[in-house]
PDB file of C-alpha atoms and ligand atoms in Angstrom:
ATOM      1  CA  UNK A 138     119.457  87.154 173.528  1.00 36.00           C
ATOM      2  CA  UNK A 139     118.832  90.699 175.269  1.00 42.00           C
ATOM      3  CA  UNK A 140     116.839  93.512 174.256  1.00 41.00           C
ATOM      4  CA  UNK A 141     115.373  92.164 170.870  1.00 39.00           C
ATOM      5  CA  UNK A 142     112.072  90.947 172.232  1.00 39.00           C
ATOM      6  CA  UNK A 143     112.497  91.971 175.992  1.00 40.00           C
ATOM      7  CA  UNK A 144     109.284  93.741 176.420  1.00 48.00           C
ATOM      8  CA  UNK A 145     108.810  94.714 180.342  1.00 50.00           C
ATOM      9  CA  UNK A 146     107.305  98.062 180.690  1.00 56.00           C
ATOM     10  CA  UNK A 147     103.048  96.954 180.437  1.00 61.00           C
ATOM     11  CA  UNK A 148     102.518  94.429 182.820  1.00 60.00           C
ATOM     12  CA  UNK A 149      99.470  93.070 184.156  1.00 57.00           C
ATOM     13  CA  UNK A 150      98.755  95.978 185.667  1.00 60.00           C
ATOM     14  CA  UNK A 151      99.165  98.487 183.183  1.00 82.00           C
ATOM     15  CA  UNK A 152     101.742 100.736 182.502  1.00 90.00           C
ATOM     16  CA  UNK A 153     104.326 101.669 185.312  1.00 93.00           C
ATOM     17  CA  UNK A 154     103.355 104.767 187.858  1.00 95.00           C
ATOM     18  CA  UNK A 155     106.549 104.693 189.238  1.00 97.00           C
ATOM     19  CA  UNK A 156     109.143 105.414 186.515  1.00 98.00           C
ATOM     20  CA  UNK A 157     113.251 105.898 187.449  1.00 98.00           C
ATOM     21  CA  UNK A 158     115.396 107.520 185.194  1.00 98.00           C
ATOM     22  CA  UNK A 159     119.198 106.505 186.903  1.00 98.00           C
ATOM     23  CA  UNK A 160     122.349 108.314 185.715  1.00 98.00           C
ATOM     24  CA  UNK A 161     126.050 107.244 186.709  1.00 98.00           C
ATOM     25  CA  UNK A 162     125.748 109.408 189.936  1.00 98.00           C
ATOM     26  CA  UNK A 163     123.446 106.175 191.536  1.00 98.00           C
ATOM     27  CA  UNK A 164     126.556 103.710 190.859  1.00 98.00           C
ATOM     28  CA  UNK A 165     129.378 106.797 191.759  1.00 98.00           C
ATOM     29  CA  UNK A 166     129.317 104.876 195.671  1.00 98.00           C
ATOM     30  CA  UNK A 167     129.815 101.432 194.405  1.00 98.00           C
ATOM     31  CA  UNK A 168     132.713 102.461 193.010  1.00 97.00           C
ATOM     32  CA  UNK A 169     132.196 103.223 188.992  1.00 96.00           C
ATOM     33  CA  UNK A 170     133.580 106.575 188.244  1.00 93.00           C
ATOM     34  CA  UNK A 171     131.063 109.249 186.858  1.00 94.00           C
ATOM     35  CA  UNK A 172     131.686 110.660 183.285  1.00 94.00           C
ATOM     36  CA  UNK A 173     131.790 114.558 184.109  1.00 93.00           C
ATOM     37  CA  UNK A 174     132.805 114.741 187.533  1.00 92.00           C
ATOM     38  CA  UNK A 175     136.410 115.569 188.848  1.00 92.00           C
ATOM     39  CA  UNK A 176     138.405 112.873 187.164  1.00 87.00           C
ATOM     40  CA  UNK A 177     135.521 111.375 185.507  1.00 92.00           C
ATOM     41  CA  UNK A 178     135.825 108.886 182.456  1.00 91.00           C
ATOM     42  CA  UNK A 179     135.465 111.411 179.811  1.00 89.00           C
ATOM     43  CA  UNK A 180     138.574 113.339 182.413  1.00 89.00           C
ATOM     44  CA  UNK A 181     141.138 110.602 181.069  1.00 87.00           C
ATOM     45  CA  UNK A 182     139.509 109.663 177.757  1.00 89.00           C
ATOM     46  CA  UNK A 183     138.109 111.910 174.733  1.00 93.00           C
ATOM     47  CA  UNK A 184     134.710 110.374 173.487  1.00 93.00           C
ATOM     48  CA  UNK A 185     136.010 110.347 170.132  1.00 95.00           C
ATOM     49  CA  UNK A 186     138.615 107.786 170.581  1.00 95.00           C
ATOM     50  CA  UNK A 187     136.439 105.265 172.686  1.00 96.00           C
ATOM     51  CA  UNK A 188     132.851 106.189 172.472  1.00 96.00           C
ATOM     52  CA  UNK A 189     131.505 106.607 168.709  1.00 96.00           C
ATOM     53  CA  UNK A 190     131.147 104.076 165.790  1.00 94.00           C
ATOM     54  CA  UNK A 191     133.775 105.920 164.023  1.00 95.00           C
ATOM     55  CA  UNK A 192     136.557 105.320 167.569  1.00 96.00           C
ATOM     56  CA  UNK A 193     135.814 101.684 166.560  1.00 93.00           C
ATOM     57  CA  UNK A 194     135.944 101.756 163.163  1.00 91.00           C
ATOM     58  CA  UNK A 195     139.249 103.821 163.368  1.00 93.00           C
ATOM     59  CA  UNK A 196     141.219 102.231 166.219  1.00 92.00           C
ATOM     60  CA  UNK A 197     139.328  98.750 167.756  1.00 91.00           C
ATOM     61  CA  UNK A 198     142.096  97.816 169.397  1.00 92.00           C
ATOM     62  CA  UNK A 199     141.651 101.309 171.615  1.00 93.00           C
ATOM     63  CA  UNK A 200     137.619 100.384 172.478  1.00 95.00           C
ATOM     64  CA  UNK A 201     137.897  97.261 173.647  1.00 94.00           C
ATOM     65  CA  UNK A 202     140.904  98.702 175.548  1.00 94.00           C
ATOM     66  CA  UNK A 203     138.048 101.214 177.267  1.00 95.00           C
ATOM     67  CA  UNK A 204     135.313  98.512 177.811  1.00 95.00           C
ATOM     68  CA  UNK A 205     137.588  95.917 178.771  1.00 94.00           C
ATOM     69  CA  UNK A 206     138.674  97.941 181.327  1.00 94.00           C
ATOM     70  CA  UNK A 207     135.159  98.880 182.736  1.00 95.00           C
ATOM     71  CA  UNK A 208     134.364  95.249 182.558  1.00 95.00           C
ATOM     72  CA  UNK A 209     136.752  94.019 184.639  1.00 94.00           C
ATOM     73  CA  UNK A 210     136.360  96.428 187.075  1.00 95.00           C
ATOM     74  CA  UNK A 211     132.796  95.978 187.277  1.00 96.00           C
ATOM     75  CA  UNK A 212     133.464  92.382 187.881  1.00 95.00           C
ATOM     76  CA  UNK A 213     135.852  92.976 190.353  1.00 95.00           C
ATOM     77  CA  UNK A 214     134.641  91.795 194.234  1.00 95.00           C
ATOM     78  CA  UNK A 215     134.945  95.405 195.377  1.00 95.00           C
ATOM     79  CA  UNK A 216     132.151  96.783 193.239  1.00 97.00           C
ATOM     80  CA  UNK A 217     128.609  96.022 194.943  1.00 98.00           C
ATOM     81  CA  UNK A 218     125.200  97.399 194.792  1.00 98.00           C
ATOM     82  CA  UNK A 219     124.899 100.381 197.288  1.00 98.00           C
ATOM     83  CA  UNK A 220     121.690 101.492 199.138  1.00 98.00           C
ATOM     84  CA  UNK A 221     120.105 103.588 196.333  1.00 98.00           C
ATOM     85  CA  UNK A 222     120.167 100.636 194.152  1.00 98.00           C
ATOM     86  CA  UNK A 223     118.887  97.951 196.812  1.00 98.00           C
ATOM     87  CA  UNK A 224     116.083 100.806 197.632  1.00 98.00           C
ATOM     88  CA  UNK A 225     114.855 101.125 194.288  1.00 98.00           C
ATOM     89  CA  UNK A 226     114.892  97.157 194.406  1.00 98.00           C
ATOM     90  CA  UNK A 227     112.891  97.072 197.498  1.00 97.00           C
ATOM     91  CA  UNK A 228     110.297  99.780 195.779  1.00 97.00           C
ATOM     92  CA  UNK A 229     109.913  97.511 193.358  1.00 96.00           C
ATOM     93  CA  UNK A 230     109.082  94.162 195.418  1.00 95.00           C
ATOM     94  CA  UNK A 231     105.996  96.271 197.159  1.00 95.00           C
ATOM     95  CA  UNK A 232     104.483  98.031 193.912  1.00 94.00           C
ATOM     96  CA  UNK A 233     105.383  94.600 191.780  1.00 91.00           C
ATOM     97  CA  UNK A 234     104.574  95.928 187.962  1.00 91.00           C
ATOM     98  CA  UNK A 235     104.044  99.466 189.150  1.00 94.00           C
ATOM     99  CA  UNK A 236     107.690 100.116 188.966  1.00 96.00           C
ATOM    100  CA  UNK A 237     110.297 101.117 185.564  1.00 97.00           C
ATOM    101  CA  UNK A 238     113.873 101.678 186.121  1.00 98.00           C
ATOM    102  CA  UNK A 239     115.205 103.594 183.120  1.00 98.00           C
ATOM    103  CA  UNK A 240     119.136 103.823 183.506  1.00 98.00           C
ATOM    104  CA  UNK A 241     122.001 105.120 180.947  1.00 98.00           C
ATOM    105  CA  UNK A 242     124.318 103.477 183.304  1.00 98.00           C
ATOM    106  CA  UNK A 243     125.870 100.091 181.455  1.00 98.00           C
ATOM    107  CA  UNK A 244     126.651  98.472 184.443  1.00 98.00           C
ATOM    108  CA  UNK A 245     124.688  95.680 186.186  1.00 98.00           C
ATOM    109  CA  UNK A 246     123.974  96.948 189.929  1.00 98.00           C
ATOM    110  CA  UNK A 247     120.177  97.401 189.204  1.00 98.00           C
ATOM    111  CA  UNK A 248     120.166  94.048 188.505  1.00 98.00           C
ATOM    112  CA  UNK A 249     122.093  92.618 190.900  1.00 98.00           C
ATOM    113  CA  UNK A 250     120.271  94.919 193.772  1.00 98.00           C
ATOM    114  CA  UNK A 251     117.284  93.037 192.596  1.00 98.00           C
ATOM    115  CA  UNK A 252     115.633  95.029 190.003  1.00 97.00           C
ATOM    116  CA  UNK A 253     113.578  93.171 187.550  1.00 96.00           C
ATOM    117  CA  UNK A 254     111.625  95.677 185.222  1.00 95.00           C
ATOM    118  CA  UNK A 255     115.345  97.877 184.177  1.00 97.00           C
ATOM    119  CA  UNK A 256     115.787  99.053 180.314  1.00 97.00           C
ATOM    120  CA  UNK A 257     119.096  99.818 180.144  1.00 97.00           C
ATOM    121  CA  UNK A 258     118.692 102.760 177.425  1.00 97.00           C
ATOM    122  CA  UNK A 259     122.629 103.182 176.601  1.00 98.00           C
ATOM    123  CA  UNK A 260     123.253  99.672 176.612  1.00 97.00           C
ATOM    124  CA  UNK A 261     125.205  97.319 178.817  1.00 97.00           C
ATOM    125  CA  UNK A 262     128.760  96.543 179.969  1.00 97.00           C
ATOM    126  CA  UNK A 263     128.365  92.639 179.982  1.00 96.00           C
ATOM    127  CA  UNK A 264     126.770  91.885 176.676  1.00 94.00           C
ATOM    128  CA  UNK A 265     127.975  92.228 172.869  1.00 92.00           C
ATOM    129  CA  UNK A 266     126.508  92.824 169.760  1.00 91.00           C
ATOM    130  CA  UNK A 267     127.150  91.789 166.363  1.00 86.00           C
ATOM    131  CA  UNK A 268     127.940  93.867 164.084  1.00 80.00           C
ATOM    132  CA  UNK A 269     125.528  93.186 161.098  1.00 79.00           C
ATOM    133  CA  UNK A 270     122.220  91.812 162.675  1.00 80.00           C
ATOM    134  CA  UNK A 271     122.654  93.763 165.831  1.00 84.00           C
ATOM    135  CA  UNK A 272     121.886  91.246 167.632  1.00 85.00           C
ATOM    136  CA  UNK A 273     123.008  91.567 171.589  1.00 88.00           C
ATOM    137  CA  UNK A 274     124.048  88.605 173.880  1.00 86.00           C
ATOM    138  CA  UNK A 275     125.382  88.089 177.144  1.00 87.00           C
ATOM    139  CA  UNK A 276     128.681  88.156 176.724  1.00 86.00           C
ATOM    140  CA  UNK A 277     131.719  88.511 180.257  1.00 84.00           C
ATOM    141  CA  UNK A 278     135.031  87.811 178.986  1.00 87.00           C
ATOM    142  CA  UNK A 279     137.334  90.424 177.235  1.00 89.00           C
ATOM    143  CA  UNK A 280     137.055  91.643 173.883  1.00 87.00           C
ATOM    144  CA  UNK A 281     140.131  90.967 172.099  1.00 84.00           C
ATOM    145  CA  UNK A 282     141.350  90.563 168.368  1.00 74.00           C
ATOM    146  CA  UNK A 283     139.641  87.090 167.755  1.00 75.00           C
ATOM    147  CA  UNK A 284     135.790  88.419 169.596  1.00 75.00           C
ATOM    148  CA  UNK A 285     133.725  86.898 166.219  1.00 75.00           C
ATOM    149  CA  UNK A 286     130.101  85.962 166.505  1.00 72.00           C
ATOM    150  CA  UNK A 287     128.971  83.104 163.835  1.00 67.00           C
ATOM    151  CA  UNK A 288     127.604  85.642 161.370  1.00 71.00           C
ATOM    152  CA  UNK A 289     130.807  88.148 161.153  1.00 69.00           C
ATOM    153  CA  UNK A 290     133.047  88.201 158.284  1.00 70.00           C
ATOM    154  CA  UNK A 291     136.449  88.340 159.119  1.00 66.00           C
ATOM    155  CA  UNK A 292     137.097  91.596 158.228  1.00 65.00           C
ATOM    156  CA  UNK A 293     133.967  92.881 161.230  1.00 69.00           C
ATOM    157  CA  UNK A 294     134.919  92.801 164.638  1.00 75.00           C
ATOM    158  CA  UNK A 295     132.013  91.966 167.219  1.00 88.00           C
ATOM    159  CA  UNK A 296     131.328  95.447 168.941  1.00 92.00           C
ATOM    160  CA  UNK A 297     130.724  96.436 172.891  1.00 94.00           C
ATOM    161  CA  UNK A 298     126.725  96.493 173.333  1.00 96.00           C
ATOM    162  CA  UNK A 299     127.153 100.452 173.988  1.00 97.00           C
ATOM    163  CA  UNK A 300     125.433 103.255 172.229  1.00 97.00           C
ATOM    164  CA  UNK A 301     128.205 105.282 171.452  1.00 97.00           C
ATOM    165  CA  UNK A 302     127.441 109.173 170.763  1.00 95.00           C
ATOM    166  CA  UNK A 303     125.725 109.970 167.596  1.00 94.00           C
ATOM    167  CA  UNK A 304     123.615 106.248 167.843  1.00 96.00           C
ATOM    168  CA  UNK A 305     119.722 106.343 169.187  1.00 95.00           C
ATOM    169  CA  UNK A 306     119.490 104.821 172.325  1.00 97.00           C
ATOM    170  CA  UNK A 307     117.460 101.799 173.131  1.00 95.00           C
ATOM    171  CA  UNK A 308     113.646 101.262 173.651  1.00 95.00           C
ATOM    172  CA  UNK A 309     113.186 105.186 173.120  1.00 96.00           C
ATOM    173  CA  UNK A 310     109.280 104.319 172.214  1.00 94.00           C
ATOM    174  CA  UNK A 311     108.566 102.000 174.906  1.00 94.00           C
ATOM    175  CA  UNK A 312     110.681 104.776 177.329  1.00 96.00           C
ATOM    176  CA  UNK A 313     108.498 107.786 175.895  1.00 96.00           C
ATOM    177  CA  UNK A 314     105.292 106.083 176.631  1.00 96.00           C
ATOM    178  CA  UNK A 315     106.124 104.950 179.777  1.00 96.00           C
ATOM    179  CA  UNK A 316     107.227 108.298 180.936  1.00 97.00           C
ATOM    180  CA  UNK A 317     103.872 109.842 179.893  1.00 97.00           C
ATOM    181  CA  UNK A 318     101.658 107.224 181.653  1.00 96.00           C
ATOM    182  CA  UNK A 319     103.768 107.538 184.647  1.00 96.00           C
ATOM    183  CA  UNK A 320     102.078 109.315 187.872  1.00 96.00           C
ATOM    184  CA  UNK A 321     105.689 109.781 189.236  1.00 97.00           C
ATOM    185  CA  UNK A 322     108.627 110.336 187.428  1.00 98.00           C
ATOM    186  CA  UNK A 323     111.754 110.150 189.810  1.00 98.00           C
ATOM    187  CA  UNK A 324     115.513 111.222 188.131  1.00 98.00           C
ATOM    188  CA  UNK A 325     118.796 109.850 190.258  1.00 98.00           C
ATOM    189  CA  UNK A 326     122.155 110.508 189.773  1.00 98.00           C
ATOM    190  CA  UNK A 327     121.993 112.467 186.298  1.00 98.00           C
ATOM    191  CA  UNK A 328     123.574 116.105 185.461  1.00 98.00           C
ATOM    192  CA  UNK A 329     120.868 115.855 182.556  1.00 97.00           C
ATOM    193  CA  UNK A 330     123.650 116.680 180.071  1.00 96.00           C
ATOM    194  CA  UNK A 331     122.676 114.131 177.236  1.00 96.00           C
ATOM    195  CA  UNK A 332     119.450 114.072 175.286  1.00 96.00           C
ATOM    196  CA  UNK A 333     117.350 112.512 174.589  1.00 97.00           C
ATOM    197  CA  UNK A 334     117.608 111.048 178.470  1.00 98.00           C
ATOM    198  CA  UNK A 335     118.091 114.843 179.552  1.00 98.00           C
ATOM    199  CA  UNK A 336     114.392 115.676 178.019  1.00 98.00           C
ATOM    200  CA  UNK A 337     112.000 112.838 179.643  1.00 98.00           C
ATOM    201  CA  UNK A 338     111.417 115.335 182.728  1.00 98.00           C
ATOM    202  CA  UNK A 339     109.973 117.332 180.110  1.00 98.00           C
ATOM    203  CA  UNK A 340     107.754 115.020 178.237  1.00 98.00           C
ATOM    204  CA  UNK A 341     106.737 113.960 182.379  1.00 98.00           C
ATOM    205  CA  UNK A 342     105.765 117.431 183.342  1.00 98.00           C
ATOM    206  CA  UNK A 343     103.870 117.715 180.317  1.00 98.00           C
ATOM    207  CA  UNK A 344     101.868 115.067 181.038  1.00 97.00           C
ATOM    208  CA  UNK A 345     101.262 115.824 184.579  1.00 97.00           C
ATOM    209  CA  UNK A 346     103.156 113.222 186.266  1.00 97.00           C
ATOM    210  CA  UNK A 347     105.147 114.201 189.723  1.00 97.00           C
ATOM    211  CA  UNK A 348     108.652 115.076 189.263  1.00 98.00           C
ATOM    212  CA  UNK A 349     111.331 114.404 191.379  1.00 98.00           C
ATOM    213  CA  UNK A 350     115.436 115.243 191.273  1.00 98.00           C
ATOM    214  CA  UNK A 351     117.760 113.125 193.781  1.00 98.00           C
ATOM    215  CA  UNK A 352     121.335 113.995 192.972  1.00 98.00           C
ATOM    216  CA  UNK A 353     124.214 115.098 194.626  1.00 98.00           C
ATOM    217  CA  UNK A 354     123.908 118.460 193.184  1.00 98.00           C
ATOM    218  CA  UNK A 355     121.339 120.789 190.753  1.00 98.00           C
ATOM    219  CA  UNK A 356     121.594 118.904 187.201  1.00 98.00           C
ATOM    220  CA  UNK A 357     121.283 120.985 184.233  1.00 97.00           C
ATOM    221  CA  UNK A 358     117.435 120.261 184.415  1.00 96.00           C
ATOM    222  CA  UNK A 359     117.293 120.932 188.457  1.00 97.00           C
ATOM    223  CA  UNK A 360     114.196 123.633 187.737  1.00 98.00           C
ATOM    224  CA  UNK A 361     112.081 120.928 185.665  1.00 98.00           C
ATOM    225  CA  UNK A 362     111.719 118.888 188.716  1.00 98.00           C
ATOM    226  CA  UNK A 363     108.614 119.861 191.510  1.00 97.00           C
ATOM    227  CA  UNK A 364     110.723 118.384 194.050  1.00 97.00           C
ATOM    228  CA  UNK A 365     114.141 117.833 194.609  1.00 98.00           C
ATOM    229  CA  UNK A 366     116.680 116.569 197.435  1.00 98.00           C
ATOM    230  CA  UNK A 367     120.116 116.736 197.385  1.00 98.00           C
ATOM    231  CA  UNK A 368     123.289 114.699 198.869  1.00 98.00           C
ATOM    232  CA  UNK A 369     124.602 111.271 198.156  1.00 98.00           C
ATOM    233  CA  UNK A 370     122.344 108.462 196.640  1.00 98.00           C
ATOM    234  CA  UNK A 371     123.146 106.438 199.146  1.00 98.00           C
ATOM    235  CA  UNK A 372     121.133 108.727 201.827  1.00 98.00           C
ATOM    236  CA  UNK A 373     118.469 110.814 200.254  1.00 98.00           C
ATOM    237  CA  UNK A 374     117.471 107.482 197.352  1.00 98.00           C
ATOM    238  CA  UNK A 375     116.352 105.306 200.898  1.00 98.00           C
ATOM    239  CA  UNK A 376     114.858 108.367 202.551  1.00 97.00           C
ATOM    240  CA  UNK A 377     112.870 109.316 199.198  1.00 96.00           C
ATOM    241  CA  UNK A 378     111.480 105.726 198.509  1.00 95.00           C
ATOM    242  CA  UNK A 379     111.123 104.878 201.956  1.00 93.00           C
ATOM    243  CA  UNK A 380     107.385 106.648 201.849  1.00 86.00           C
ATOM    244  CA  UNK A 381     106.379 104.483 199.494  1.00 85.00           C
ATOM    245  CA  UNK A 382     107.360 101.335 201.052  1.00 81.00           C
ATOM    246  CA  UNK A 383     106.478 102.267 204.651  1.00 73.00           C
ATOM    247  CA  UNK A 384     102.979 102.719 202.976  1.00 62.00           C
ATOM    248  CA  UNK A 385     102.759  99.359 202.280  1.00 60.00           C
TER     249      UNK A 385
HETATM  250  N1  APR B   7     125.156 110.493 194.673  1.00 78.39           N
HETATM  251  C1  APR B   7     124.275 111.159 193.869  1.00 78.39           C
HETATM  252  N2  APR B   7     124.636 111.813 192.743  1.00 78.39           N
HETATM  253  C2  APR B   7     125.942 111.780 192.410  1.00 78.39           C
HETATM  254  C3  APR B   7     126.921 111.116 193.187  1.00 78.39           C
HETATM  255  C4  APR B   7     126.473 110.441 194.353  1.00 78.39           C
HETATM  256  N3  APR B   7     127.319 109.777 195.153  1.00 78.39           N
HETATM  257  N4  APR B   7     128.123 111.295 192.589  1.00 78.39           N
HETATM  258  C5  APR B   7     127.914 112.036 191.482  1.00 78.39           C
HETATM  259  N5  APR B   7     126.603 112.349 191.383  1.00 78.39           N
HETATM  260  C6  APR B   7     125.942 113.117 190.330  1.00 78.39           C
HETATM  261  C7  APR B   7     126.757 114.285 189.816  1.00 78.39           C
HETATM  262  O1  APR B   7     126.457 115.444 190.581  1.00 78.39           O
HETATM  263  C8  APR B   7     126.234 114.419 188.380  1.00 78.39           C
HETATM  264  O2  APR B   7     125.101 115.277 188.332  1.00 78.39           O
HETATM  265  O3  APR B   7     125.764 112.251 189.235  1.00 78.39           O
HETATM  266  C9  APR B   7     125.798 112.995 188.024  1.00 78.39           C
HETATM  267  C10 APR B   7     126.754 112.308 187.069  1.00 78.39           C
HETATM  268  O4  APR B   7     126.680 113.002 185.859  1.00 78.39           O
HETATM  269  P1  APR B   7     127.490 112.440 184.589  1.00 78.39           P
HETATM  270  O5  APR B   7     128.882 112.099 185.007  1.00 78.39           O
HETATM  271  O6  APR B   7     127.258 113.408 183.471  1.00 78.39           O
HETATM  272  O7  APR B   7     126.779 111.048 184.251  1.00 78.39           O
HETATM  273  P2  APR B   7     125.408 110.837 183.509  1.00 78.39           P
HETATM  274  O8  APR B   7     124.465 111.968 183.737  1.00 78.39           O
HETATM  275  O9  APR B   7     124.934 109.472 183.833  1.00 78.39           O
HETATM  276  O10 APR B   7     125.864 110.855 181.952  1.00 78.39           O
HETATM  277  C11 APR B   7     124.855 110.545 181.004  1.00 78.39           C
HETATM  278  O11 APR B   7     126.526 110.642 179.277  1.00 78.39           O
HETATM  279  O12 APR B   7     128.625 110.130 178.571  1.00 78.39           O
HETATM  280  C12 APR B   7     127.305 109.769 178.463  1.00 78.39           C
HETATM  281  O13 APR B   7     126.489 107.637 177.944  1.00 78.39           O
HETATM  282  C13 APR B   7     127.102 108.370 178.962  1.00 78.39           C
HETATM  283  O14 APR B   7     125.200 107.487 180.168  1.00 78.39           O
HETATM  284  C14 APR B   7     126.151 108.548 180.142  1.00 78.39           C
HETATM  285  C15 APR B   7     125.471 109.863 179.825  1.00 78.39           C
END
């Protein structure tokens, strides 16, 4: 089972202070192409044949095509963490509880850089969900024209665990309130085109909690942010965090 009772924003020690908000940009050096850069995903696909309830309702066959895809490649050898993830996994192992990594990326290089407190807000690549109880589980092979769980009729296909335009994003209460008790909020690898993602530096500012942008360039939300560094993840993610771990 994921993300029905997976509760791991309050720890023992309260809410988060540190709290990540991750964007495709953070995963762009392991190898998973960005959606609005130069031949980005959404370069070679329209969203409204892969990425909205009514691409799957319409054409199935197409979706899984899209996911399948991503899947495999993210399972490939050749896609690894990189240093941005590993450093937000090392921030993490000092501040144990103190940490929240928010990400709209579906892939599982958080994860597997060692990240243990991640809400994965648009879903993930590597689980499924049914189609009536929503329910999501872990879920690796391909899609393809026989994916059923138990309780599907015949006539519902099992669909990727994405949330497709036009759905609300996971854990959007437990990601509001975490935001507002944070004392830092720290956005990677985002243009801060999609809401409601695009809008926590907002609800951060407003209640008084740091703000920091680390992206290769201004997003659309650069002058939210108090701070902000620019260049690849890979160099200015260690070089942010590393204050806070050389601290302890
Ligand atoms: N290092 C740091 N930042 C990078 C790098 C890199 N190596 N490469 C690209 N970026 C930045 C780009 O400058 C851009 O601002 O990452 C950002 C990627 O932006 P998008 O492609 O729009 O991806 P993202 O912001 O994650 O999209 C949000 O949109 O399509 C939906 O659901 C999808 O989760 C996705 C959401």
């Amino acid at each position: 089972e994921r993300g029905s009772q997976y509760s791991p924003t309050v720890t023992a020690e309260g809410w988060p202070k540190i709290v990540i908000l991750t964007g495709a940009g953070i995963s762009a050096e392991s190898g998973l192409k960005t959606f609005r850069d130069n031949n980005g995903l959404w370069e070679e696909h329209s969203v409204h044949d892969v990425a909205t309830p009514e691409a799957f309702a319409r054409n199935p066959e197409l979706v899984y095509r899209f996911y399948n895809q991503r899947r495999a490649q993210l399972q490939s050898d050749a896609v690894k963490p990189n240093a941005a993830h590993i450093a937000l996994a090392q921030l993490e192992s000092v501040l144990p509880g103190q940490v929240l990594v928010i990400t709209q990326n579906v892939d599982d290089l958080h994860e597997r850089a060692g990240s243990k407190n991640v809400l994965h807000m648009h879903g993930e690549l590597l689980s499924a969900r049914c189609c009536h109880s929503q329910r999501r589980f872990s879920m690796k092979n391909q899609f393809d024209g026989d994916s059923r769980c138990e309780c599907c009729t015949p006539s519902q296909k099992i669909r990727p665990d994405i949330v497709w335009f036009g759905e609300m994003p996971f854990y959007m209460q437990e990601i509001e309130r975490s935001v507002q008790e944070a004392d830092v909020f720290i956005s990677i690898g985002t243009s801060g085109n999609v809401y409601p993602a695009a809008g926590l530096v907002q609800i951060a500012n407003e209640y008084g909690a740091h703000t920091v942008e680390l992206n290769l360039e201004p997003s659309q939300g650069n002058n939210d942010f108090l701070e902000t560094y620019y260049g690849l993840a890979s160099d200015v993610v260690p070089n942010y965090i590393k204050h806070y771990i050389k601290g302890n």
